Coordinates of C-alpha atoms (C1' of nucleotides) in Angstrom, one line a residue:
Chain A
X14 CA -20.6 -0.5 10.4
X15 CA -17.4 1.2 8.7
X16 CA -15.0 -1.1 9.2
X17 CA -12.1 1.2 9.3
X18 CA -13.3 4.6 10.3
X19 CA -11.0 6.5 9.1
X20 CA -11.3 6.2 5.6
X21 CA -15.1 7.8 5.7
X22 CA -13.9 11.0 4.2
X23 CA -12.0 8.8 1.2
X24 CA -14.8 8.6 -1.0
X25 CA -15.2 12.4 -1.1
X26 CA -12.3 12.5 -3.4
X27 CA -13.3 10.9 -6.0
X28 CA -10.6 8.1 -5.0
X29 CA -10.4 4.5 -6.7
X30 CA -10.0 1.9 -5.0
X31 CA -12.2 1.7 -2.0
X32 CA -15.4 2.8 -3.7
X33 CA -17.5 0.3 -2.7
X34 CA -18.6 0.0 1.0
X35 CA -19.8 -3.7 0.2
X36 CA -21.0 -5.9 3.2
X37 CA -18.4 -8.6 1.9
X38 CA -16.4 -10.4 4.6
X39 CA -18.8 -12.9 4.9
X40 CA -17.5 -15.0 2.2
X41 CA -16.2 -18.9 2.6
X42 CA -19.3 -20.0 2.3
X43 CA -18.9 -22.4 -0.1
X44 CA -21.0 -25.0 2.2
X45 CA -23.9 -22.6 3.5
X46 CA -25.4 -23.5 6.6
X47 CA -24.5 -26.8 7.8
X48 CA -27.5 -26.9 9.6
X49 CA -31.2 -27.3 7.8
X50 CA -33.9 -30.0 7.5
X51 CA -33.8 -30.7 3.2
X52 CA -37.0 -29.8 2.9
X53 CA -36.9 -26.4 4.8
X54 CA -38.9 -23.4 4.0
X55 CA -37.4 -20.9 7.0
X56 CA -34.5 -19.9 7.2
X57 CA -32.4 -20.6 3.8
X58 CA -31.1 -17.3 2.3
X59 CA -32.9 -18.1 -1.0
X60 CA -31.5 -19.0 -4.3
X61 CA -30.1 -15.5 -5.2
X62 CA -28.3 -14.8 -1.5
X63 CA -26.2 -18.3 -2.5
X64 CA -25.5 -18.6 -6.0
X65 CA -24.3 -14.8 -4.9
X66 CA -21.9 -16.4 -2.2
X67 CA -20.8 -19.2 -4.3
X68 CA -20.0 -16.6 -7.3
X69 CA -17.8 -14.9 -4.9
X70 CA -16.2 -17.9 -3.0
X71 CA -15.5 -18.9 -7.1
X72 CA -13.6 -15.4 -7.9
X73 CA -11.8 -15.6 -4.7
X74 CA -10.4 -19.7 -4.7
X75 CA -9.6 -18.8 -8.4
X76 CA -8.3 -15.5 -7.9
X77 CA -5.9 -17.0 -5.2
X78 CA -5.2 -20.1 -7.1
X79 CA -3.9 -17.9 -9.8
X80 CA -1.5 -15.4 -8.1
X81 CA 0.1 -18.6 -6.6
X82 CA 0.2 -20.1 -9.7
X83 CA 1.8 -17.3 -12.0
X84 CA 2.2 -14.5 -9.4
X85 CA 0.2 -11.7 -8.9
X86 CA 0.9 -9.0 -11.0
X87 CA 1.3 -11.5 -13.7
X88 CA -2.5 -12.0 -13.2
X89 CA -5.1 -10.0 -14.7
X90 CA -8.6 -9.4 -13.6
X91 CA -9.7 -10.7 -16.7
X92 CA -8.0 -14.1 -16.4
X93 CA -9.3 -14.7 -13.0
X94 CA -12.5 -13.3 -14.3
X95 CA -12.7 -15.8 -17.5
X96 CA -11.7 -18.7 -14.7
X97 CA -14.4 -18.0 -12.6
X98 CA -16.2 -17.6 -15.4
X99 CA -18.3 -14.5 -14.5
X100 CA -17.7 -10.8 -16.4
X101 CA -14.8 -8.6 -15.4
X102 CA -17.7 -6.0 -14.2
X103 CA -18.8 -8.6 -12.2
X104 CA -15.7 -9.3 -10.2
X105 CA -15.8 -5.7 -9.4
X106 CA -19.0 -5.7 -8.3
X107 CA -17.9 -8.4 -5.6
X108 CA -14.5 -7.0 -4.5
X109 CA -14.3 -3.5 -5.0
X110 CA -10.8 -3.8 -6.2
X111 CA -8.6 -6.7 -6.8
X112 CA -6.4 -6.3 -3.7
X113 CA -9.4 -6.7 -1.9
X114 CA -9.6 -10.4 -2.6
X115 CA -6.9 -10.8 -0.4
X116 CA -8.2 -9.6 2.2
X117 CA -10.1 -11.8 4.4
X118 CA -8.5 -12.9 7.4
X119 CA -10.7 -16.3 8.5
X120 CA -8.0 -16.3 11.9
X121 CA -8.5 -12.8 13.2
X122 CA -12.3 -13.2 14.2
X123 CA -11.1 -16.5 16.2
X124 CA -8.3 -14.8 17.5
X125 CA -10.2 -12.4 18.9
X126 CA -12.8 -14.9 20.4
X127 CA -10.2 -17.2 22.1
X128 CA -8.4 -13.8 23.5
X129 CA -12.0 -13.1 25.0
X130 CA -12.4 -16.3 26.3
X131 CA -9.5 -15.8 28.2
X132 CA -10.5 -15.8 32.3
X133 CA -10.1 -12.4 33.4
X134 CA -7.6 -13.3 36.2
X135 CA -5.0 -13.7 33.5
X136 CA -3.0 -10.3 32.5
X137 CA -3.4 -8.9 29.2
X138 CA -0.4 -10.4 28.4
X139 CA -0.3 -13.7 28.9
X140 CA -4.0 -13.6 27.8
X141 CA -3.3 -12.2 24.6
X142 CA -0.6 -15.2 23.8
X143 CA -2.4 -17.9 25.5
X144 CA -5.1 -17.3 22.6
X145 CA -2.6 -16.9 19.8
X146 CA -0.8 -20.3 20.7
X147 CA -4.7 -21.7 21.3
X148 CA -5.7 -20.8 17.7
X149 CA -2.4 -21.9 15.9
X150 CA -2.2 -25.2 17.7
X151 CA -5.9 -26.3 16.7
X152 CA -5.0 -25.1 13.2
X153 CA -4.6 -28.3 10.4
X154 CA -2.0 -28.9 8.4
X155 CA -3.4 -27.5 5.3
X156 CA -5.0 -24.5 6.8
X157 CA -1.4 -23.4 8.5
X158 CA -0.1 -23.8 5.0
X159 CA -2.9 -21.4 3.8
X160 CA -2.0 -18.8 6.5
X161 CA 1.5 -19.2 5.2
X162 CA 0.9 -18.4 1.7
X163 CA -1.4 -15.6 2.5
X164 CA 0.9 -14.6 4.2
X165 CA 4.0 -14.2 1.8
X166 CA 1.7 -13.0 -0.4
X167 CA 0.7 -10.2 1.8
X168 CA 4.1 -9.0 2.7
X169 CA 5.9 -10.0 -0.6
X170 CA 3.6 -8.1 -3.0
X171 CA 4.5 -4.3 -2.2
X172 CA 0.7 -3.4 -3.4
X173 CA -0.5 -6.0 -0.9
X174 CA 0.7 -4.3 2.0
X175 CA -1.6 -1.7 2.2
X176 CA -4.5 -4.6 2.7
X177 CA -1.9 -6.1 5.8
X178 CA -1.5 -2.7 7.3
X179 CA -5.8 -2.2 7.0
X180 CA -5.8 -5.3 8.9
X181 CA -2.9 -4.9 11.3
X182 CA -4.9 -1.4 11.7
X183 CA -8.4 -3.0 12.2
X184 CA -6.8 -5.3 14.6
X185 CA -5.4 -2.8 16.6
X186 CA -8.4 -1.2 17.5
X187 CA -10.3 -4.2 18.2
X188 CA -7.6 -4.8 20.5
X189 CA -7.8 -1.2 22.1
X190 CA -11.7 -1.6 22.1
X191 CA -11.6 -5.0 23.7
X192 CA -9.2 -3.5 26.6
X193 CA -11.4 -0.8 27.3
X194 CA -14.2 -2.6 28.0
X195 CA -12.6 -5.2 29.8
X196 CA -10.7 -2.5 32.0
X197 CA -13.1 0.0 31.9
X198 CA -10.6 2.8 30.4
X199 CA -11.5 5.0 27.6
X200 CA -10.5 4.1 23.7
X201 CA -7.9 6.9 23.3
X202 CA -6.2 5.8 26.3
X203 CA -2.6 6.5 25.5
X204 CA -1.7 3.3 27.7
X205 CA -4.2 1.0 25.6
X206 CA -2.9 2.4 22.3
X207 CA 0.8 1.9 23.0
X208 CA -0.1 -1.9 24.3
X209 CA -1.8 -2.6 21.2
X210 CA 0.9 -0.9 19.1
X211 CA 3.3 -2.9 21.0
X212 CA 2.0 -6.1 20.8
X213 CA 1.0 -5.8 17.1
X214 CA 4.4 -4.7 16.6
X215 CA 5.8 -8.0 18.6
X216 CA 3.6 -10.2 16.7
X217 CA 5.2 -9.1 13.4
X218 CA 8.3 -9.5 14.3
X219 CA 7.7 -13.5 15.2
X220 CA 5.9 -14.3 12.6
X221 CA 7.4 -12.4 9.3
X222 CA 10.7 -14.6 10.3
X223 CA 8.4 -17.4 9.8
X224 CA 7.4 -16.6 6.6
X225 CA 10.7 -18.0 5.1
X226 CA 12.2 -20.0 7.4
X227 CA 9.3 -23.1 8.4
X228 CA 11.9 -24.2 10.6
X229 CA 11.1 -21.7 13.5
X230 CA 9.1 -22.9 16.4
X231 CA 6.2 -20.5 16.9
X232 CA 5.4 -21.7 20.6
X233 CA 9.0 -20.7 21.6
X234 CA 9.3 -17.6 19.7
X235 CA 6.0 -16.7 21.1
X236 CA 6.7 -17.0 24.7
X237 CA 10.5 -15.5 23.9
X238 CA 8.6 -12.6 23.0
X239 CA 5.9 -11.5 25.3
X240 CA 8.4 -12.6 28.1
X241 CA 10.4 -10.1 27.0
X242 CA 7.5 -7.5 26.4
X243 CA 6.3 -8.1 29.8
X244 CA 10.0 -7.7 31.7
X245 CA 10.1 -4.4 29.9
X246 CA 12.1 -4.8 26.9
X247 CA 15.8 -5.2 28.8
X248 CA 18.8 -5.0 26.6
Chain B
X23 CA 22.2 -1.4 -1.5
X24 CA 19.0 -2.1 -1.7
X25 CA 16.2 0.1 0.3
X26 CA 13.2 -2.9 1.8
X27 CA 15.3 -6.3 0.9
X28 CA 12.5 -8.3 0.5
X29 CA 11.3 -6.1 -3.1
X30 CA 14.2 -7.7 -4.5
X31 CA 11.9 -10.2 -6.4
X32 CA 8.9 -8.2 -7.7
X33 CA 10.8 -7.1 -10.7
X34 CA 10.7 -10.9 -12.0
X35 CA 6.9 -10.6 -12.2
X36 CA 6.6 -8.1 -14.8
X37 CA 4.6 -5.3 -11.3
X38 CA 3.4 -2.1 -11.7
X39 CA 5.0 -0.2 -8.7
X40 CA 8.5 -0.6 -7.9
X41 CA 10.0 -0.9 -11.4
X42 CA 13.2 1.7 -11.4
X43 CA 15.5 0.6 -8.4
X44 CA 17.2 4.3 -9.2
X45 CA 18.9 6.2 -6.4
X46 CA 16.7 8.7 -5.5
X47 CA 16.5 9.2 -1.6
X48 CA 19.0 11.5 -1.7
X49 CA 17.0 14.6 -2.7
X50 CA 17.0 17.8 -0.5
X51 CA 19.7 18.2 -2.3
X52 CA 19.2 21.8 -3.5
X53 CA 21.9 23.4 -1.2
X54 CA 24.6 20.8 -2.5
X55 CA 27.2 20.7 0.2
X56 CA 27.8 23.6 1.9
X57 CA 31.2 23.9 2.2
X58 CA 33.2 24.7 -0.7
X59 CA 34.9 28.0 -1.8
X60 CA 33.1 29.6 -4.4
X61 CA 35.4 29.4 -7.2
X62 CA 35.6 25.8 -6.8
X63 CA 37.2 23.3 -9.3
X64 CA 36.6 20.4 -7.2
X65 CA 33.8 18.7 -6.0
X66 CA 30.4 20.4 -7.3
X67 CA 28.0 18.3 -8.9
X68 CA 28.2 19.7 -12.4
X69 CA 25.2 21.3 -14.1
X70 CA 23.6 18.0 -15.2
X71 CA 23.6 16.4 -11.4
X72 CA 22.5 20.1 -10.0
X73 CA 19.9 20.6 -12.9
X74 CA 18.6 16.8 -11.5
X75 CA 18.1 17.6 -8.4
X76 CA 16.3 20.9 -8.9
X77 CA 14.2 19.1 -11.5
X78 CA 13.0 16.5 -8.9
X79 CA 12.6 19.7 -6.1
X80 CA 10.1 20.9 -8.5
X81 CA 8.0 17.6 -9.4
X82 CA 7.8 16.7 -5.2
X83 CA 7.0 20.4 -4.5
X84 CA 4.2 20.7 -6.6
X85 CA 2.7 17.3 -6.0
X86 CA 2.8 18.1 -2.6
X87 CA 0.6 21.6 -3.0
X88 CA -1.3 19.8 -5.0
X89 CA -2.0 16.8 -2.8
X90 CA -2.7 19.9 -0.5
X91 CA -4.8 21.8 -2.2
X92 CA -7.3 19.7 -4.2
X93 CA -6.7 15.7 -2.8
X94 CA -4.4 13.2 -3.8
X95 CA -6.6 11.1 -5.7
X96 CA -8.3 14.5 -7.5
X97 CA -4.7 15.0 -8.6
X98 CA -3.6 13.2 -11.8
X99 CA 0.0 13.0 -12.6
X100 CA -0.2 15.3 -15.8
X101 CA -1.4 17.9 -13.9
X102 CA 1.8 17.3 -11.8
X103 CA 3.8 17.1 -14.5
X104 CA 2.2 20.4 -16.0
X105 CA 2.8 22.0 -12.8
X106 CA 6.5 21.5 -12.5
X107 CA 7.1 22.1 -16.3
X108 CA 8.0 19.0 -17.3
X109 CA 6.3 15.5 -19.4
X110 CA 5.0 12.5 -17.4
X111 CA 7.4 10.5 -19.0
X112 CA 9.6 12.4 -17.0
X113 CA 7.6 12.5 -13.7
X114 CA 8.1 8.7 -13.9
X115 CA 11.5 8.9 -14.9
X116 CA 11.9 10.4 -11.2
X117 CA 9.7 9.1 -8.8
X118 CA 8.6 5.5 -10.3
X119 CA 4.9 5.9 -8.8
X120 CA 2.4 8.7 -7.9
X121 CA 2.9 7.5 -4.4
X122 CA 6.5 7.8 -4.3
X123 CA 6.8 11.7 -4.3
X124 CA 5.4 11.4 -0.8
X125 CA 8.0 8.8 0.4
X126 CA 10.8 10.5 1.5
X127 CA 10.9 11.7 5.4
X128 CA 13.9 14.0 5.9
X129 CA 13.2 13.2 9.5
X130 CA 14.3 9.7 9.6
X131 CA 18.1 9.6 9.1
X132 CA 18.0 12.8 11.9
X133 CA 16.4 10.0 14.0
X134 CA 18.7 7.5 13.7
X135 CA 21.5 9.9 14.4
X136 CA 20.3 11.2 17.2
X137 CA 19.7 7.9 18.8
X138 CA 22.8 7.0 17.9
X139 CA 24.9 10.0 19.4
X140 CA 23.2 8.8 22.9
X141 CA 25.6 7.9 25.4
X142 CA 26.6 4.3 25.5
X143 CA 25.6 4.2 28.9
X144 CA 21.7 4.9 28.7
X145 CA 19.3 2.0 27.9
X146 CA 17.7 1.7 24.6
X147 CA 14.8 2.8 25.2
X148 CA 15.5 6.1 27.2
X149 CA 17.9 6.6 24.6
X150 CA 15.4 6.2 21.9
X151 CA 12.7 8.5 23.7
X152 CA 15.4 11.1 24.0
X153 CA 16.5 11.1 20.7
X154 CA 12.6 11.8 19.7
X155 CA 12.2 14.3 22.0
X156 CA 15.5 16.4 20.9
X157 CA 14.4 16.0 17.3
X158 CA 11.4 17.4 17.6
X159 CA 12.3 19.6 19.8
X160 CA 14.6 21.2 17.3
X161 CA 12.1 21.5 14.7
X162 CA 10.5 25.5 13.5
X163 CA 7.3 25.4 13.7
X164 CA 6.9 25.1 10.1
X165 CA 9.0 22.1 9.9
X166 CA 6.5 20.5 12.3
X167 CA 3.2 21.7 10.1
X168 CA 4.8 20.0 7.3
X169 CA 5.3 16.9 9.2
X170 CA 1.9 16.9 10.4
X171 CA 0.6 17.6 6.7
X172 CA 3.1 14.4 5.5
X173 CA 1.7 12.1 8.5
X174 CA -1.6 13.1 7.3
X175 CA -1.8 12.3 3.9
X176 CA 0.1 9.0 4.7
X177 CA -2.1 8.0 7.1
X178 CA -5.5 9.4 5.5
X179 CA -4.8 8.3 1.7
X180 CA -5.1 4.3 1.9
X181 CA -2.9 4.1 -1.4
X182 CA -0.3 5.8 0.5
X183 CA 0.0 3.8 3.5
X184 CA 1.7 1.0 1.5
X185 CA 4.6 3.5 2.1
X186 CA 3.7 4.7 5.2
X187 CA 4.6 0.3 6.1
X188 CA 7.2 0.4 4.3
X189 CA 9.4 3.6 5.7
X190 CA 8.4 2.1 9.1
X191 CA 9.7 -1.1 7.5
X192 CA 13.4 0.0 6.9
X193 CA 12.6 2.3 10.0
X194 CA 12.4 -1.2 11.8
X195 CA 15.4 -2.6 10.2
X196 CA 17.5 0.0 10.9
X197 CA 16.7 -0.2 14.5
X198 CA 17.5 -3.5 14.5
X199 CA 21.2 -2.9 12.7
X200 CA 22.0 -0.3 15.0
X201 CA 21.1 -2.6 18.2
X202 CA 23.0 -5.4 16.7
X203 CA 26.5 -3.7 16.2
X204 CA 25.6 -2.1 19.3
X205 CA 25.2 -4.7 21.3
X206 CA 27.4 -7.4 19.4
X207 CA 24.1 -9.5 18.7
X208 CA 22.6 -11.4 15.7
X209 CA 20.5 -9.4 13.5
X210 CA 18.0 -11.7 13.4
X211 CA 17.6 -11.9 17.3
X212 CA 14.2 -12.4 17.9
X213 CA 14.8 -10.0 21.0
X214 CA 15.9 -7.1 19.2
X215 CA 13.3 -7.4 16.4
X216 CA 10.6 -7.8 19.2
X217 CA 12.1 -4.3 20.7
X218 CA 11.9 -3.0 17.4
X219 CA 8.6 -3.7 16.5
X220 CA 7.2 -2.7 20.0
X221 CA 8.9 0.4 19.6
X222 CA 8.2 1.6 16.1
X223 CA 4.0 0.3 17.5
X224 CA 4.3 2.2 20.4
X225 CA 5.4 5.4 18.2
X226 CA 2.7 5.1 16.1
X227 CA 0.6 5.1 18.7
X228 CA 2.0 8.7 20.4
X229 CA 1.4 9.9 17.1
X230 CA -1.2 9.3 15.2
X231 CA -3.6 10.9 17.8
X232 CA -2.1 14.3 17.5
X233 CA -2.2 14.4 13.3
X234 CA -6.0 15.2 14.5
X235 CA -5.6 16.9 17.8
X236 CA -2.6 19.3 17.8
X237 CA -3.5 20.0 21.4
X238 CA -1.9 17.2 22.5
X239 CA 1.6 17.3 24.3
X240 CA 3.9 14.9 22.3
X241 CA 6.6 15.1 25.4
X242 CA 4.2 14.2 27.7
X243 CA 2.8 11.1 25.8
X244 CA 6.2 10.1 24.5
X245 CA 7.5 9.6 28.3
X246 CA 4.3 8.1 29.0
X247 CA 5.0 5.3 26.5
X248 CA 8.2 4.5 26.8
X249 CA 7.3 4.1 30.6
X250 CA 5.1 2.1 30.2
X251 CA 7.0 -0.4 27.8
X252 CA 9.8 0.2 29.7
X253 CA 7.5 -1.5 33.5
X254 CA 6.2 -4.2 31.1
X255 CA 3.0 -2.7 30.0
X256 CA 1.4 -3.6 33.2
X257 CA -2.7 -3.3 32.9
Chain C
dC23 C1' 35.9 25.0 -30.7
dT24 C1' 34.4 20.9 -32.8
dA25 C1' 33.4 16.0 -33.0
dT26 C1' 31.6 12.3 -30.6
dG27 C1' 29.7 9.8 -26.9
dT28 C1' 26.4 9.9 -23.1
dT29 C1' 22.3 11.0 -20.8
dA30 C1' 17.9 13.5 -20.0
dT31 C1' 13.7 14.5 -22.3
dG32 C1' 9.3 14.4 -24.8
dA33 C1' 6.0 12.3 -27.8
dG34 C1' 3.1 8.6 -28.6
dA35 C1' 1.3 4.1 -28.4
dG36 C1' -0.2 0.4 -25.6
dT37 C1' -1.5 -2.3 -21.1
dG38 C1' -4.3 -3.1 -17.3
dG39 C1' -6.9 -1.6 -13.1
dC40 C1' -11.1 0.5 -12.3
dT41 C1' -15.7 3.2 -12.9
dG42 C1' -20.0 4.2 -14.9
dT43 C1' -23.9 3.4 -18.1
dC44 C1' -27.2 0.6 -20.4
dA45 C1' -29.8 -3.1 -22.0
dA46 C1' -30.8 -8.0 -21.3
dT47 C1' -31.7 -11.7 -18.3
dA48 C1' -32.8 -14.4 -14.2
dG49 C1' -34.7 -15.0 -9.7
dC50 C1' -38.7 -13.4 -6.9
dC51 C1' -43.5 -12.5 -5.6
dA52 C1' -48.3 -11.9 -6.4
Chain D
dT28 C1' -48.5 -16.2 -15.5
dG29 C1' -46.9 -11.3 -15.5
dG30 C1' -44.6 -7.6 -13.5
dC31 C1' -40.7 -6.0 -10.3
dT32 C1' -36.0 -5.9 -9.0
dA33 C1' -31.4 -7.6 -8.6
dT34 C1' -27.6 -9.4 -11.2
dT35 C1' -25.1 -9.5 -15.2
dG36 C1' -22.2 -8.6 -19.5
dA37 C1' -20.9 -5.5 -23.1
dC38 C1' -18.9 -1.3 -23.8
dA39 C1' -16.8 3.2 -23.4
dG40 C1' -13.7 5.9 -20.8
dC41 C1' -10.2 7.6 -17.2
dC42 C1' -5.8 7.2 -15.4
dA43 C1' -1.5 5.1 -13.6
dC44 C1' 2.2 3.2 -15.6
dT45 C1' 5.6 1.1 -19.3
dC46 C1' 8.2 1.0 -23.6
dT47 C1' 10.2 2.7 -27.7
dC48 C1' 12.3 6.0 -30.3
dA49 C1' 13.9 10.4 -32.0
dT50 C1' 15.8 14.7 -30.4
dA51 C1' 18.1 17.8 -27.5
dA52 C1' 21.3 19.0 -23.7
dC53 C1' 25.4 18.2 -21.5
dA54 C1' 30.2 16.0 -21.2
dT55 C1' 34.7 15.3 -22.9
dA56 C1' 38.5 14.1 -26.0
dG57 C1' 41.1 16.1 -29.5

DNA sequence: CTATGTTATGAGAGTGGCTGTCAATAGCCA
DNA sequence: TGGCTATTGACAGCCACTCTCATAACATAG
């Protein structure tokens, strides 16, 4: 399960960053399973499978808590290493690089879920924003504050990008993929391509604003905007 | 004048990338202006600018055979710096970062002036398609291997994507500018960023299927695209 | 043409991200 | 309990990148 395909050939290079093909991305799971009698023998990953998840929910609250805190470039893989008090080989070991701590988008698997869980009498369009405004309205307080700084940090930090762009990218394609199924195209459908590019594209441009001025009213930029998608972009 | 607007802070926080905020991006200069009689007192360069120029010629040449020939990541900077005859210091002196020599696309300000020469009285996006379609078809052949080469690295090397964002980035912007003063609107019209980020997603999305199938017709898709955008992307 | 200021260059040392190896340790299973 | 294996830390090393300083190449005033 390559999660984007296109970088197979990387590691043939000798590249890196991007050595390790991890199965991370299943982190935030601080709290386990909410769900298990005390006394359980079943299902419970075993001591090693969590004390391995808490060690990496550690690196990454302190990692993030750090580069808001003092920036991050100012912030060395040691120091967040020494604060989650694990070796520098071990943070390594749990994120491959330490862009990659950054990563994790907890909205895009809902996203995706709510866009599904769209009825299927409702265009692509509308669909597609319904789920959007869905997910950001049943978003706290604290959590929209956490997008927000992930965020800034994502498009403020020029080595950062490249992890928003593997995302944008990733999304994308699950976009494309999801269309094709539902429609019945194929994947390389110049159509589906240019509606994911499109809307991707669209969804940048409301939210970077956003970024900087708090001000903005998503709900209203978000309609502005597919409106105008959908009546073809007049100008 | 600075390139990507939001960088303007990184330099506070003591980053990597991005340090020198030097006025390269006006390479290709090897031919100097073309007009000018020979025995000239006025305007050339002088040996120092000329000697410059031809000294950064050299470093992004054999970079980019080297990138060719054995990998980007295979290829170290000294071995660069070997190749064009000159120190690392000096390779850094020019381009600031390994992933700067691949930055520039000569192709972009031909773009923009294309698009601009359009009549007032086509749309935007018509005007935009055509402009694409009369730059490329203009190109030699070789001019378009190059191109593909560039577009391949960009995309294939996950380092280099950070640039690949941020030359669509100032791409972006400029669309928006030139809309703006074209259309006496705000530049921070949600509309017009909308049409820009649709656009530049829709591009990518002609071409980055045909950096791996040349077999592809780029008139043919482009059309198709900006059709579709242009009815709403109906689906 | 020389003296003097300016700018490009190279050498070298140092920082930090990242990789790979190895031995020690800690959880797992019989 | 003892042996197996996964996880870890210490350490050595590569490379991108930065800084400093002395030298050399050009520019220019006299």
């Amino acid at each position: 399960m390559t999660v984007v395909s296109r970088e197979a050939g990387d590691r043939l290079v000798a590249g890196r960053r991007w050595g390790h093909g991890s199965d991370w991305r299943n982190g935030a799971a601080t709290r386990d399973n909410g769900l298990m009698s005390e006394s359980a023998v079943v299902d419970k990953p075993g001591l090693r499978e969590r004390k391995k998840a808490k060690t990496r929910a550690a690196i990454q609250e302190q990692a993030l808590r750090l580069f808001r805190e003092r920036g991050y470039d100012a912030t060395t893989v040691e120091q967040i290493a020494d604060a989650a008090e694990v070796s520098p080989s071990t943070f390594f070991r749990y994120f491959g690089s330490k862009e990659d701590v950054v990563a994790y988008d907890a909205l895009d698997p809902l996203m995706m879920a709510a866009w599904r869980a769209q009825p299927p009498d409702v265009a692509p369009i509308p669909a597609f924003r319904n789920a959007m405004a869905q997910i950001f309205a049943s978003l706290t307080p604290v959590q929209i504050e956490e997008m927000m700084d992930r965020g800034r940090l994502l498009f403020s930090v020029p080595a950062l990008r490249q992890v928003a762009v593997n995302e944008m990218v990733r999304s994308g394609r699950m976009v494309v993929d999801e269309l094709a199924a539902r429609l019945g195209r194929p994947a390389d459908d110049l159509e589906l391509q240019v509606f994911a590019g499109a809307v991707m594209g669209a969804v940048v441009a409301v939210l970077a604003p956003m970024l900087d001025d708090p001000s903005l009213e998503l709900e209203e930029r978000l309609n502005g905007a597919f409106e105008f998608l959908q009546k073809g972009m007049p100008l």
